[in-house]
C-alpha positions as MATLAB code, in Angstrom:
seq = 'MFHSKVTLLETVLGLGISVLVALIIGTMMDFIPILKKAFYPIMYVTQMIPTITIAPLLVIWFGFGIKSKVLLVILTCFFPMLINFTDGLDSIDRDFLNLFRVMRASKWKTFIHLKFPMSLNKFFTGLKISSTYAFIAATVAEWLGGSNGLGVYMVRAKSSYALDKVFACTILVVIFSLIFVGIISFLKKYIVKAI';
ca = [
       0.000    0.000    0.000;
       2.830    2.403    0.884;
       4.587    1.879   -2.477;
       1.269    2.216   -4.339;
       0.618    5.575   -2.661;
       4.057    6.858   -3.723;
       3.531    5.810   -7.363;
      -0.001    7.259   -7.382;
       1.261   10.587   -6.014;
       4.020   10.804   -8.632;
       1.572    9.916  -11.396;
      -1.145   12.363  -10.322;
       1.354   15.235   -9.880;
       3.081   14.517  -13.198;
      -0.163   14.095  -15.126;
      -1.694   17.238  -13.581;
       1.341   19.375  -14.408;
       1.560   17.919  -17.936;
      -2.108   18.881  -18.528;
      -1.273   22.498  -17.643;
       1.927   22.465  -19.733;
       0.101   21.018  -22.777;
      -2.749   23.557  -22.523;
      -0.396   26.531  -22.055;
       1.998   25.550  -24.878;
      -0.911   24.622  -27.190;
      -2.594   27.979  -26.549;
       0.669   29.865  -27.135;
       1.203   27.994  -30.406;
      -2.305   28.887  -31.550;
      -1.808   32.596  -30.802;
       1.799   32.769  -32.078;
       2.064   30.518  -35.185;
       5.857   31.007  -35.465;
       6.236   29.202  -32.121;
       4.535   26.172  -33.617;
       6.860   26.178  -36.626;
       9.919   26.598  -34.402;
       9.185   24.201  -31.517;
       6.926   21.495  -32.992;
       9.804   19.578  -34.656;
      11.897   19.839  -31.448;
       9.028   18.373  -29.424;
       8.795   15.463  -31.858;
      12.522   14.801  -31.400;
      12.181   14.799  -27.589;
       9.600   12.018  -27.866;
      11.953    9.862  -29.924;
      14.439    9.594  -27.046;
      13.719    6.363  -25.141;
      12.389    6.815  -21.604;
      14.910    4.325  -20.306;
      17.786    6.656  -21.290;
      16.237    9.819  -19.819;
      15.273    8.334  -16.431;
      18.836    7.708  -15.127;
      19.879   11.238  -16.149;
      16.919   12.747  -14.279;
      17.848   10.680  -11.209;
      21.454   11.976  -11.422;
      20.358   15.592  -11.884;
      17.383   15.713   -9.497;
      18.092   12.909   -7.016;
      16.285    9.761   -5.942;
      13.249   11.646   -4.594;
       9.871   12.395   -6.119;
      11.094   15.274   -8.308;
      12.883   13.109  -10.902;
       9.904   10.739  -11.155;
       7.387   13.557  -11.638;
       9.614   15.146  -14.302;
       9.762   11.901  -16.265;
       5.976   11.575  -16.090;
       5.639   15.165  -17.381;
       8.110   14.559  -20.238;
       6.270   11.380  -21.214;
       2.687   12.657  -20.888;
       2.484   16.223  -22.135;
       3.244   15.437  -25.789;
       0.193   13.248  -26.653;
      -2.067   15.886  -25.076;
      -0.300   18.728  -26.883;
      -0.522   16.974  -30.274;
      -4.231   16.220  -29.857;
      -4.998   19.702  -28.488;
      -3.222   21.501  -31.356;
      -4.846   19.171  -33.914;
      -8.214   20.015  -32.339;
      -7.467   23.737  -32.599;
      -6.383   23.383  -36.237;
      -9.398   21.309  -37.304;
     -12.094   23.891  -36.481;
     -14.583   24.304  -39.334;
     -13.695   27.347  -41.465;
     -17.360   28.403  -41.578;
     -17.372   28.839  -37.792;
     -14.141   30.846  -37.910;
     -15.532   33.050  -40.694;
     -18.708   33.622  -38.675;
     -16.647   34.823  -35.708;
     -14.626   37.113  -38.008;
     -17.846   38.592  -39.465;
     -19.064   39.217  -35.900;
     -15.709   40.982  -35.246;
     -14.777   38.714  -32.381;
     -11.247   39.184  -31.095;
      -8.698   36.374  -31.340;
      -9.050   35.741  -27.603;
     -12.878   35.567  -27.738;
     -12.699   33.248  -30.753;
     -10.353   31.011  -28.792;
     -12.453   30.994  -25.596;
     -15.893   30.604  -27.215;
     -15.079   28.519  -30.289;
     -11.636   26.951  -30.565;
     -11.077   25.787  -26.981;
     -14.493   24.122  -26.477;
     -14.366   22.416  -29.900;
     -10.824   21.083  -29.324;
     -11.619   19.527  -25.922;
     -12.812   16.267  -27.489;
      -9.395   15.633  -29.047;
      -7.601   16.906  -25.948;
      -9.334   14.306  -23.786;
      -8.289   11.606  -26.262;
      -4.684   12.660  -25.705;
      -5.276   12.715  -21.954;
      -6.508    9.108  -22.048;
      -3.345    8.030  -23.870;
      -1.172   10.010  -21.456;
      -2.848    8.522  -18.388;
      -1.686    5.058  -19.437;
       1.838    6.329  -20.155;
       1.959    8.102  -16.779;
       2.018    4.937  -14.671;
       4.569    3.309  -16.968;
       6.843    6.369  -16.756;
       6.581    6.577  -12.953;
       7.281    2.850  -12.542;
      10.251    2.923  -14.964;
      11.714    5.947  -13.152;
      11.385    4.162   -9.810;
      12.799    0.978  -11.312;
      15.944    2.780  -12.557;
      16.573    4.810   -9.431;
      14.320    5.364   -6.471;
      13.823    4.598   -2.830;
      10.034    4.066   -2.816;
       7.236    3.145   -5.211;
       5.959    0.152   -7.150;
       9.025    0.183   -9.435;
      11.354   -0.143   -6.445;
       9.135   -2.861   -4.971;
       9.286   -4.746   -8.289;
      13.101   -4.574   -8.353;
      13.283   -5.905   -4.791;
      10.773   -8.672   -5.556;
      12.630   -9.603   -8.760;
      15.969   -9.736   -6.906;
      14.505  -12.153   -4.361;
      12.864  -14.214   -7.165;
       9.373  -13.428   -5.832;
       7.811  -13.406   -9.308;
       4.291  -13.521   -7.882;
       4.898  -10.068   -6.327;
       6.299   -8.744   -9.619;
       3.146   -9.908  -11.435;
       0.984   -8.457   -8.645;
       2.644   -5.049   -9.104;
       2.177   -5.251  -12.869;
      -1.522   -6.063  -12.452;
      -1.836   -3.180   -9.966;
      -0.315   -0.733  -12.489;
      -2.804   -1.965  -15.139;
      -5.733   -1.553  -12.698;
      -4.614    1.991  -11.782;
      -4.337    2.869  -15.497;
      -7.836    1.530  -16.191;
      -9.256    3.516  -13.246;
      -7.613    6.701  -14.566;
      -8.967    6.104  -18.091;
     -12.440    5.553  -16.585;
     -12.243    8.795  -14.573;
     -11.083   10.724  -17.654;
     -13.917    9.258  -19.769;
     -16.426   10.340  -17.122;
     -14.907   13.848  -16.934;
     -14.935   14.086  -20.735;
     -18.679   13.374  -20.908;
     -19.428   15.811  -18.100;
     -17.160   18.674  -19.239;
     -17.857   18.436  -22.999;
     -21.630   18.416  -22.333;
     -21.325   21.376  -19.945;
     -19.430   23.428  -22.536;
];
């Protein structure tokens, strides 16, 4: 239970921060198109670096505590949300955009009343994908260098050849991921209907 709480905390913090990062960067890219042209390719390259090579570096730079684990979760999770959010912003029907221009709506009002609500569907799709990556990232970070968490517990169980405990941890990570996807699906229905 103790190790599960640590992994859950790292995952929730990392996923929450990555939601904010994805929304802020996506909004900035929509308002300043040159940012999208400049940073989009760089963000693609960052996602091509394997998690297993980044995790030890984060542990060296930020220590064995929660900070390095949360950072790895953020690095892993924000990109799928950002891609889906920006795709949602770019796929708004031109007729709607023209209507807002005719009504002389400012760029900010167009974003708040049209673009943001219509891109939420795709954003939540990215959030579902990220929620499954979040637990994997947290567990891998703990596995490669940590003092607490399900990843650390798995390493200890593996070292003592307690394979039943390793499988139990794996099943627990899958259950947590499914619970998160379920919560996000519920929030998607509620929030998209409300907007």
